[in-house]
PDB file of C-alpha atoms in Angstrom:
ATOM      1  CA  MET A   1      -8.399   6.499 -53.598  1.00  0.00           C
ATOM      2  CA  ALA A   2      -5.390   7.927 -52.053  1.00  0.00           C
ATOM      3  CA  GLY A   3      -7.301  11.139 -51.126  1.00  0.00           C
ATOM      4  CA  ALA A   4      -9.917   8.902 -49.367  1.00  0.00           C
ATOM      5  CA  ALA A   5      -7.220   7.105 -47.480  1.00  0.00           C
ATOM      6  CA  LEU A   6      -5.734  10.214 -46.271  1.00  0.00           C
ATOM      7  CA  ALA A   7      -9.102  11.561 -45.170  1.00  0.00           C
ATOM      8  CA  LEU A   8      -9.751   8.418 -43.183  1.00  0.00           C
ATOM      9  CA  THR A   9      -6.324   8.643 -41.605  1.00  0.00           C
ATOM     10  CA  GLY A  10      -7.144  12.247 -40.755  1.00  0.00           C
ATOM     11  CA  SER A  11     -10.468  11.281 -39.287  1.00  0.00           C
ATOM     12  CA  LEU A  12      -8.969   8.545 -37.080  1.00  0.00           C
ATOM     13  CA  ALA A  13      -6.243  10.957 -35.860  1.00  0.00           C
ATOM     14  CA  ALA A  14      -8.878  13.525 -34.955  1.00  0.00           C
ATOM     15  CA  ILE A  15     -10.956  11.001 -32.990  1.00  0.00           C
ATOM     16  CA  ALA A  16      -7.914   9.726 -31.087  1.00  0.00           C
ATOM     17  CA  ALA A  17      -7.031  13.333 -30.260  1.00  0.00           C
ATOM     18  CA  ALA A  18     -10.617  14.067 -29.039  1.00  0.00           C
ATOM     19  CA  ALA A  19     -10.508  10.951 -26.933  1.00  0.00           C
ATOM     20  CA  HIS A  20      -7.345  11.867 -25.431  1.00  0.00           C
ATOM     21  CA  ALA A  21      -8.516  15.346 -24.641  1.00  0.00           C
ATOM     22  CA  ALA A  22     -11.651  13.979 -23.106  1.00  0.00           C
ATOM     23  CA  ALA A  23      -9.457  11.570 -20.906  1.00  0.00           C
ATOM     24  CA  ALA A  24      -7.344  14.539 -19.928  1.00  0.00           C
ATOM     25  CA  ASP A  25     -10.456  16.537 -18.870  1.00  0.00           C
ATOM     26  CA  ASP A  26     -11.734  13.492 -16.889  1.00  0.00           C
ATOM     27  CA  ALA A  27      -8.365  13.214 -15.095  1.00  0.00           C
ATOM     28  CA  ALA A  28      -8.572  16.885 -14.089  1.00  0.00           C
ATOM     29  CA  THR A  29     -12.150  16.555 -12.641  1.00  0.00           C
ATOM     30  CA  ILE A  30     -11.200  13.385 -10.789  1.00  0.00           C
ATOM     31  CA  LYS A  31      -8.111  15.007  -9.256  1.00  0.00           C
ATOM     32  CA  ALA A  32     -10.155  17.879  -8.130  1.00  0.00           C
ATOM     33  CA  ALA A  33     -12.752  15.553  -6.395  1.00  0.00           C
ATOM     34  CA  LEU A  34     -10.034  13.567  -4.911  1.00  0.00           C
ATOM     35  CA  VAL A  35      -8.272  16.526  -3.285  1.00  0.00           C
ATOM     36  CA  LYS A  36     -11.560  17.504  -1.825  1.00  0.00           C
ATOM     37  CA  ARG A  37     -12.700  14.009  -0.664  1.00  0.00           C
ATOM     38  CA  LEU A  38      -9.287  12.571   0.262  1.00  0.00           C
ATOM     39  CA  PRO A  39      -7.217  15.613   1.485  1.00  0.00           C
ATOM     40  CA  LYS A  40      -4.553  13.703   3.129  1.00  0.00           C
ATOM     41  CA  THR A  41      -3.762  11.492   0.103  1.00  0.00           C
ATOM     42  CA  GLU A  42      -1.053  12.833  -2.195  1.00  0.00           C
ATOM     43  CA  ILE A  43      -2.116  12.135  -5.836  1.00  0.00           C
ATOM     44  CA  THR A  44       0.985  11.567  -8.034  1.00  0.00           C
ATOM     45  CA  THR A  45      -0.712  10.807 -11.358  1.00  0.00           C
ATOM     46  CA  ILE A  46      -4.196   9.973 -12.903  1.00  0.00           C
ATOM     47  CA  ASP A  47      -4.512   8.052 -16.158  1.00  0.00           C
ATOM     48  CA  CYS A  48      -7.810   7.652 -17.832  1.00  0.00           C
ATOM     49  CA  ASP A  49      -6.486   6.258 -20.998  1.00  0.00           C
ATOM     50  CA  LYS A  50      -5.323   2.732 -20.079  1.00  0.00           C
ATOM     51  CA  ILE A  51      -8.494   0.964 -18.995  1.00  0.00           C
ATOM     52  CA  GLU A  52     -11.814   1.680 -20.643  1.00  0.00           C
ATOM     53  CA  GLY A  53     -14.364   3.125 -18.099  1.00  0.00           C
ATOM     54  CA  VAL A  54     -12.172   3.773 -15.212  1.00  0.00           C
ATOM     55  CA  CYS A  55      -9.020   5.808 -14.326  1.00  0.00           C
ATOM     56  CA  GLU A  56      -5.997   4.588 -12.738  1.00  0.00           C
ATOM     57  CA  VAL A  57      -4.771   6.728  -9.710  1.00  0.00           C
ATOM     58  CA  GLN A  58      -1.198   6.550  -8.369  1.00  0.00           C
ATOM     59  CA  ALA A  59      -0.812   7.887  -4.830  1.00  0.00           C
ATOM     60  CA  ARG A  60       2.854   7.854  -4.254  1.00  0.00           C
ATOM     61  CA  GLN A  61       3.741   4.059  -4.233  1.00  0.00           C
ATOM     62  CA  ASN A  62       0.125   3.052  -3.973  1.00  0.00           C
ATOM     63  CA  LEU A  63      -2.402   2.322  -6.813  1.00  0.00           C
ATOM     64  CA  PHE A  64      -6.173   2.361  -6.844  1.00  0.00           C
ATOM     65  CA  TYR A  65      -8.963   2.941  -9.442  1.00  0.00           C
ATOM     66  CA  ILE A  66     -11.960   5.419  -9.742  1.00  0.00           C
ATOM     67  CA  ASP A  67     -14.795   5.722 -12.153  1.00  0.00           C
ATOM     68  CA  ARG A  68     -15.033   8.807 -14.306  1.00  0.00           C
ATOM     69  CA  SER A  69     -17.749  10.284 -12.207  1.00  0.00           C
ATOM     70  CA  ALA A  70     -15.175  10.260  -9.304  1.00  0.00           C
ATOM     71  CA  ARG A  71     -17.958   8.633  -7.183  1.00  0.00           C
ATOM     72  CA  TYR A  72     -16.717   5.020  -6.878  1.00  0.00           C
ATOM     73  CA  LEU A  73     -13.296   4.311  -5.522  1.00  0.00           C
ATOM     74  CA  ILE A  74     -12.034   0.800  -6.504  1.00  0.00           C
ATOM     75  CA  ILE A  75      -9.202  -0.856  -4.463  1.00  0.00           C
ATOM     76  CA  GLY A  76      -7.771  -4.081  -5.752  1.00  0.00           C
ATOM     77  CA  ARG A  77      -6.463  -5.775  -8.689  1.00  0.00           C
ATOM     78  CA  VAL A  78      -7.424  -5.386 -12.381  1.00  0.00           C
ATOM     79  CA  TYR A  79      -7.078  -8.474 -14.716  1.00  0.00           C
ATOM     80  CA  ASP A  80      -7.221  -8.433 -18.478  1.00  0.00           C
ATOM     81  CA  MET A  81      -9.102 -11.610 -19.162  1.00  0.00           C
ATOM     82  CA  GLU A  82      -8.106 -11.548 -22.892  1.00  0.00           C
ATOM     83  CA  THR A  83      -4.449 -11.383 -22.283  1.00  0.00           C
ATOM     84  CA  LYS A  84      -4.641 -13.082 -18.872  1.00  0.00           C
ATOM     85  CA  GLN A  85      -2.481 -10.220 -17.458  1.00  0.00           C
ATOM     86  CA  ASP A  86      -2.590  -8.799 -13.951  1.00  0.00           C
ATOM     87  CA  LEU A  87      -2.486  -5.182 -15.026  1.00  0.00           C
ATOM     88  CA  THR A  88      -2.182  -3.837 -11.452  1.00  0.00           C
ATOM     89  CA  ALA A  89       0.757  -6.034 -10.536  1.00  0.00           C
ATOM     90  CA  ALA A  90       2.456  -4.941 -13.790  1.00  0.00           C
ATOM     91  CA  ARG A  91       1.959  -1.317 -13.095  1.00  0.00           C
ATOM     92  CA  LEU A  92       3.118  -1.777  -9.378  1.00  0.00           C
ATOM     93  CA  LEU A  93       6.158  -3.372 -10.546  1.00  0.00           C
ATOM     94  CA  GLU A  94       6.939  -0.582 -12.913  1.00  0.00           C
ATOM     95  CA  MET A  95       6.487   1.921 -10.117  1.00  0.00           C
ATOM     96  CA  ASN A  96       8.531   0.153  -7.627  1.00  0.00           C
ATOM     97  CA  PRO A  97      10.100  -3.283  -7.952  1.00  0.00           C
ATOM     98  CA  ASP A  98      11.031  -3.618  -4.344  1.00  0.00           C
ATOM     99  CA  MET A  99       7.559  -3.259  -3.097  1.00  0.00           C
ATOM    100  CA  LEU A 100       6.533  -6.245  -5.083  1.00  0.00           C
ATOM    101  CA  VAL A 101       8.613  -9.016  -3.795  1.00  0.00           C
ATOM    102  CA  GLY A 102       6.515 -11.971  -4.310  1.00  0.00           C
ATOM    103  CA  ALA A 103       3.586 -10.146  -5.932  1.00  0.00           C
ATOM    104  CA  GLY A 104       2.278 -12.759  -8.339  1.00  0.00           C
ATOM    105  CA  GLY A 105      -0.612 -15.080  -7.780  1.00  0.00           C
ATOM    106  CA  ALA A 106      -0.749 -17.017  -4.543  1.00  0.00           C
ATOM    107  CA  GLY A 107       1.076 -20.081  -5.974  1.00  0.00           C
ATOM    108  CA  GLU A 108       3.365 -18.145  -8.199  1.00  0.00           C
ATOM    109  CA  GLN A 109       4.343 -15.677  -5.525  1.00  0.00           C
ATOM    110  CA  GLU A 110       6.823 -17.795  -3.536  1.00  0.00           C
ATOM    111  CA  ASP A 111       8.391 -19.194  -6.698  1.00  0.00           C
ATOM    112  CA  ALA A 112       8.908 -15.710  -8.207  1.00  0.00           C
ATOM    113  CA  ALA A 113      10.428 -14.259  -4.964  1.00  0.00           C
ATOM    114  CA  GLU A 114      12.584 -17.122  -3.928  1.00  0.00           C
ATOM    115  CA  PRO A 115      15.840 -16.452  -5.921  1.00  0.00           C
ATOM    116  CA  THR A 116      15.958 -12.914  -4.832  1.00  0.00           C
ATOM    117  CA  LEU A 117      15.212 -13.678  -1.184  1.00  0.00           C
ATOM    118  CA  ALA A 118      17.741 -16.433  -1.244  1.00  0.00           C
ATOM    119  CA  ARG A 119      20.397 -14.105  -2.406  1.00  0.00           C
ATOM    120  CA  GLN A 120      19.448 -11.614   0.215  1.00  0.00           C
ATOM    121  CA  ALA A 121      19.585 -14.249   2.896  1.00  0.00           C
ATOM    122  CA  ASP A 122      22.795 -15.481   1.823  1.00  0.00           C
ATOM    123  CA  ALA A 123      24.274 -12.086   2.068  1.00  0.00           C
ATOM    124  CA  GLY A 124      23.959 -12.438   5.844  1.00  0.00           C
ATOM    125  CA  GLY A 125      22.329  -9.045   6.128  1.00  0.00           C
ATOM    126  CA  THR A 126      25.382  -7.162   4.708  1.00  0.00           C
ATOM    127  CA  GLN A 127      23.268  -5.063   2.344  1.00  0.00           C
ATOM    128  CA  PRO A 128      23.033  -1.567   3.773  1.00  0.00           C
ATOM    129  CA  LEU A 129      19.465  -0.802   5.143  1.00  0.00           C
ATOM    130  CA  PRO A 130      17.988   2.454   6.162  1.00  0.00           C
ATOM    131  CA  ARG A 131      17.605   2.962   9.918  1.00  0.00           C
ATOM    132  CA  ILE A 132      15.737   5.210  12.207  1.00  0.00           C
ATOM    133  CA  ASP A 133      16.457   6.082  15.853  1.00  0.00           C
ATOM    134  CA  PRO A 134      14.677   3.292  17.986  1.00  0.00           C
ATOM    135  CA  ALA A 135      14.264   5.965  20.757  1.00  0.00           C
ATOM    136  CA  ALA A 136      12.168   8.081  18.231  1.00  0.00           C
ATOM    137  CA  LEU A 137      10.137   5.290  17.511  1.00  0.00           C
ATOM    138  CA  ALA A 138       9.554   4.361  21.155  1.00  0.00           C
ATOM    139  CA  ALA A 139       8.525   7.801  21.814  1.00  0.00           C
ATOM    140  CA  LEU A 140       5.330   7.489  19.714  1.00  0.00           C
ATOM    141  CA  PRO A 141       2.115   7.352  21.776  1.00  0.00           C
ATOM    142  CA  SER A 142       0.817   3.946  22.557  1.00  0.00           C
ATOM    143  CA  SER A 143      -2.580   5.285  21.899  1.00  0.00           C
ATOM    144  CA  GLY A 144      -1.823   5.140  18.157  1.00  0.00           C
ATOM    145  CA  SER A 145      -0.883   1.466  17.999  1.00  0.00           C
ATOM    146  CA  VAL A 146      -2.369  -2.022  18.380  1.00  0.00           C
ATOM    147  CA  VAL A 147      -0.048  -4.554  20.064  1.00  0.00           C
ATOM    148  CA  MET A 148      -0.179  -8.227  19.028  1.00  0.00           C
ATOM    149  CA  GLY A 149       1.990 -11.284  19.897  1.00  0.00           C
ATOM    150  CA  LYS A 150       4.617 -11.730  22.683  1.00  0.00           C
ATOM    151  CA  GLY A 151       7.722 -12.709  20.851  1.00  0.00           C
ATOM    152  CA  GLY A 152      11.312 -11.768  21.696  1.00  0.00           C
ATOM    153  CA  ARG A 153      11.865  -9.426  18.961  1.00  0.00           C
ATOM    154  CA  THR A 154       9.539  -6.366  18.233  1.00  0.00           C
ATOM    155  CA  LEU A 155       8.412  -5.180  14.748  1.00  0.00           C
ATOM    156  CA  THR A 156       6.636  -1.780  14.370  1.00  0.00           C
ATOM    157  CA  VAL A 157       4.580  -1.974  11.216  1.00  0.00           C
ATOM    158  CA  PHE A 158       3.062   1.259   9.569  1.00  0.00           C
ATOM    159  CA  SER A 159       0.136   0.040   7.592  1.00  0.00           C
ATOM    160  CA  ASP A 160      -3.029   1.079   5.824  1.00  0.00           C
ATOM    161  CA  PHE A 161      -6.137  -1.102   6.257  1.00  0.00           C
ATOM    162  CA  ARG A 162      -7.041  -1.032   2.683  1.00  0.00           C
ATOM    163  CA  CYS A 163      -3.566  -2.098   1.524  1.00  0.00           C
ATOM    164  CA  GLY A 164      -3.644  -5.687   0.263  1.00  0.00           C
ATOM    165  CA  TYR A 165       0.141  -6.144   1.061  1.00  0.00           C
ATOM    166  CA  CYS A 166      -0.424  -4.894   4.571  1.00  0.00           C
ATOM    167  CA  LYS A 167      -3.077  -7.593   5.154  1.00  0.00           C
ATOM    168  CA  ARG A 168      -0.887 -10.195   3.828  1.00  0.00           C
ATOM    169  CA  LEU A 169       2.004  -9.091   6.180  1.00  0.00           C
ATOM    170  CA  HIS A 170      -0.407  -9.013   9.068  1.00  0.00           C
ATOM    171  CA  GLU A 171      -1.449 -12.592   8.276  1.00  0.00           C
ATOM    172  CA  THR A 172       2.305 -13.641   7.939  1.00  0.00           C
ATOM    173  CA  LEU A 173       3.524 -11.895  11.139  1.00  0.00           C
ATOM    174  CA  ALA A 174       0.699 -13.749  13.007  1.00  0.00           C
ATOM    175  CA  THR A 175       2.648 -17.097  12.195  1.00  0.00           C
ATOM    176  CA  LEU A 176       5.953 -15.793  13.661  1.00  0.00           C
ATOM    177  CA  ASP A 177       7.204 -15.680  17.283  1.00  0.00           C
ATOM    178  CA  VAL A 178       7.353 -11.909  17.261  1.00  0.00           C
ATOM    179  CA  LYS A 179       5.736  -8.832  19.001  1.00  0.00           C
ATOM    180  CA  VAL A 180       3.979  -6.706  16.412  1.00  0.00           C
ATOM    181  CA  VAL A 181       3.115  -3.070  17.134  1.00  0.00           C
ATOM    182  CA  GLU A 182       0.765  -1.899  14.351  1.00  0.00           C
ATOM    183  CA  ARG A 183       0.596   1.751  13.710  1.00  0.00           C
ATOM    184  CA  PRO A 184      -2.083   2.705  11.215  1.00  0.00           C
ATOM    185  CA  ILE A 185      -1.604   5.539   8.685  1.00  0.00           C
ATOM    186  CA  SER A 186      -4.005   6.797   6.123  1.00  0.00           C
ATOM    187  CA  VAL A 187      -2.717   6.495   2.611  1.00  0.00           C
ATOM    188  CA  LEU A 188      -6.085   5.795   0.854  1.00  0.00           C
ATOM    189  CA  GLY A 189      -8.449   7.884   2.895  1.00  0.00           C
ATOM    190  CA  THR A 190      -8.748   5.233   5.656  1.00  0.00           C
ATOM    191  CA  ARG A 191      -8.601   7.495   8.718  1.00  0.00           C
ATOM    192  CA  PRO A 192     -12.128   6.743   9.691  1.00  0.00           C
ATOM    193  CA  ILE A 193     -11.152   2.971   9.701  1.00  0.00           C
ATOM    194  CA  SER A 194      -8.128   3.661  11.652  1.00  0.00           C
ATOM    195  CA  GLU A 195     -10.062   5.676  14.243  1.00  0.00           C
ATOM    196  CA  ALA A 196     -12.623   2.926  14.718  1.00  0.00           C
ATOM    197  CA  VAL A 197      -9.823   0.350  15.248  1.00  0.00           C
ATOM    198  CA  ILE A 198      -7.952   2.563  17.810  1.00  0.00           C
ATOM    199  CA  CYS A 199     -11.281   3.273  19.727  1.00  0.00           C
ATOM    200  CA  ALA A 200     -12.451  -0.303  19.802  1.00  0.00           C
ATOM    201  CA  SER A 201     -12.737  -2.185  23.019  1.00  0.00           C
ATOM    202  CA  ASP A 202     -10.970  -5.190  21.508  1.00  0.00           C
ATOM    203  CA  LYS A 203      -8.375  -3.628  19.208  1.00  0.00           C
ATOM    204  CA  ARG A 204      -6.890  -7.003  17.999  1.00  0.00           C
ATOM    205  CA  ARG A 205     -10.339  -8.045  16.872  1.00  0.00           C
ATOM    206  CA  ALA A 206     -10.938  -4.705  15.191  1.00  0.00           C
ATOM    207  CA  VAL A 207      -7.680  -5.008  13.158  1.00  0.00           C
ATOM    208  CA  ASN A 208      -8.809  -8.372  11.622  1.00  0.00           C
ATOM    209  CA  GLU A 209     -12.247  -6.954  10.966  1.00  0.00           C
ATOM    210  CA  ALA A 210     -10.579  -3.899   9.164  1.00  0.00           C
ATOM    211  CA  TYR A 211      -8.445  -6.046   7.043  1.00  0.00           C
ATOM    212  CA  ASP A 212     -11.392  -8.218   6.193  1.00  0.00           C
ATOM    213  CA  GLY A 213     -13.371  -5.228   5.167  1.00  0.00           C
ATOM    214  CA  GLY A 214     -16.175  -5.919   7.605  1.00  0.00           C
ATOM    215  CA  ALA A 215     -17.946  -3.778  10.094  1.00  0.00           C
ATOM    216  CA  ILE A 216     -15.702  -2.872  13.026  1.00  0.00           C
ATOM    217  CA  THR A 217     -17.101  -3.382  16.618  1.00  0.00           C
ATOM    218  CA  SER A 218     -16.526  -0.020  18.043  1.00  0.00           C
ATOM    219  CA  GLY A 219     -19.186   2.496  18.654  1.00  0.00           C
ATOM    220  CA  ARG A 220     -17.263   4.802  21.009  1.00  0.00           C
ATOM    221  CA  ARG A 221     -15.127   8.004  20.693  1.00  0.00           C
ATOM    222  CA  CYS A 222     -11.562   8.292  22.064  1.00  0.00           C
ATOM    223  CA  ASP A 223      -8.276  10.126  21.646  1.00  0.00           C
ATOM    224  CA  THR A 224      -7.043   9.565  18.199  1.00  0.00           C
ATOM    225  CA  SER A 225      -4.127  12.018  18.404  1.00  0.00           C
ATOM    226  CA  GLY A 226      -1.843   9.006  18.291  1.00  0.00           C
ATOM    227  CA  LEU A 227      -2.845   8.454  14.632  1.00  0.00           C
ATOM    228  CA  ASP A 228      -1.682  12.068  13.795  1.00  0.00           C
ATOM    229  CA  ALA A 229       1.689  11.201  15.456  1.00  0.00           C
ATOM    230  CA  ASN A 230       1.925   8.026  13.316  1.00  0.00           C
ATOM    231  CA  GLU A 231       1.409  10.039  10.106  1.00  0.00           C
ATOM    232  CA  ALA A 232       3.812  12.762  11.017  1.00  0.00           C
ATOM    233  CA  PHE A 233       6.369  10.276  11.969  1.00  0.00           C
ATOM    234  CA  ALA A 234       5.827   8.487   8.626  1.00  0.00           C
ATOM    235  CA  ARG A 235       6.202  11.720   6.689  1.00  0.00           C
ATOM    236  CA  LYS A 236       9.285  12.771   8.486  1.00  0.00           C
ATOM    237  CA  HIS A 237      11.077   9.445   7.741  1.00  0.00           C
ATOM    238  CA  GLY A 238       9.954   9.267   4.098  1.00  0.00           C
ATOM    239  CA  PHE A 239       7.385   6.334   4.362  1.00  0.00           C
ATOM    240  CA  THR A 240       5.858   6.947   1.040  1.00  0.00           C
ATOM    241  CA  GLY A 241       4.016   3.534   0.838  1.00  0.00           C
ATOM    242  CA  THR A 242       2.663   0.726   2.979  1.00  0.00           C
ATOM    243  CA  PRO A 243       3.540  -1.469   4.690  1.00  0.00           C
ATOM    244  CA  VAL A 244       6.685  -0.260   6.264  1.00  0.00           C
ATOM    245  CA  ILE A 245       8.414  -2.630   8.822  1.00  0.00           C
ATOM    246  CA  VAL A 246      10.854  -1.193  11.490  1.00  0.00           C
ATOM    247  CA  ARG A 247      12.875  -3.722  13.485  1.00  0.00           C
ATOM    248  CA  ASP A 248      13.605  -2.952  17.263  1.00  0.00           C
ATOM    249  CA  ASP A 249      17.089  -1.829  16.318  1.00  0.00           C
ATOM    250  CA  GLY A 250      15.749   0.708  13.884  1.00  0.00           C
ATOM    251  CA  ALA A 251      16.307  -1.234  10.709  1.00  0.00           C
ATOM    252  CA  VAL A 252      13.697  -0.530   8.092  1.00  0.00           C
ATOM    253  CA  LEU A 253      11.978  -2.677   5.265  1.00  0.00           C
ATOM    254  CA  HIS A 254       9.599  -1.099   2.730  1.00  0.00           C
ATOM    255  CA  GLY A 255       6.957  -3.379   1.365  1.00  0.00           C
ATOM    256  CA  PHE A 256       5.794  -6.816   2.063  1.00  0.00           C
ATOM    257  CA  ARG A 257       8.267  -9.836   2.578  1.00  0.00           C
ATOM    258  CA  PRO A 258       7.498 -13.443   2.842  1.00  0.00           C
ATOM    259  CA  ARG A 259       7.834 -15.513   6.036  1.00  0.00           C
ATOM    260  CA  GLU A 260      11.182 -16.977   5.069  1.00  0.00           C
ATOM    261  CA  PHE A 261      12.849 -13.642   4.384  1.00  0.00           C
ATOM    262  CA  LEU A 262      11.340 -12.149   7.673  1.00  0.00           C
ATOM    263  CA  GLU A 263      12.663 -15.093   9.701  1.00  0.00           C
ATOM    264  CA  THR A 264      16.172 -14.646   8.392  1.00  0.00           C
ATOM    265  CA  TRP A 265      15.857 -10.842   8.973  1.00  0.00           C
ATOM    266  CA  LEU A 266      14.611 -11.324  12.616  1.00  0.00           C
ATOM    267  CA  LYS A 267      17.659 -13.484  13.468  1.00  0.00           C
ATOM    268  CA  GLU A 268      20.184 -10.662  12.677  1.00  0.00           C
ATOM    269  CA  LYS A 269      21.904  -9.350  15.628  1.00  0.00           C
ATOM    270  CA  VAL A 270      20.653  -5.961  16.937  1.00  0.00           C
ATOM    271  CA  SER A 271      23.443  -3.504  16.201  1.00  0.00           C
TER     272      SER A 271
END
């Protein structure tokens, strides 16, 4: 009896080892395919063990999924319906808590973020924030941007059109009295989308179409070197995820922030 149990244990261990080896092989194949198809995307890790049928891909501070054939790229959230857990949110929180301020469901989001945001607001902006030279930001070519709003303060946003938090930030900023200079960068292989937006006759409409995932009304070629400048600037200043918000005095925020936080942040005096 004991011998049979040991044999069964050994068999299970062998099966588990084989499955892990297969997952490792899949990850290697997928990485090779992604390097070829998304050459500008820096792949950090690929995990084919966590979720049956798909592999989780971490690209710096971004997360997406791909099937084991490396054909279908999946951008969005994965929910475990048995445990009722948002696996994507949990993983993103593990990767970088600061980029998930308010990352729960729509209703839970504000509640979860409020205590932290209140503490930050009460601090009166005394927490040290990274800064960049406003002159360097202003030197970026206008051809790589889309300008929206006419408010007194100006925010420059480095974004990716397939980034869910970028879309939410775009919608939030539209409710504020602020001028937004959106500068697309390609994190998830979205350069063709960015080019279509920049070349569109109605760039503001094209931005909304891009975030909604629809067809972009464009159809013409134009100078897209401004997008190259955006990406070079992002790399130089260590913008490893999206969105990145830069205030007109050079103060930088990495990640999405709710309206209440942004209103307080915008009221800070330019130093």
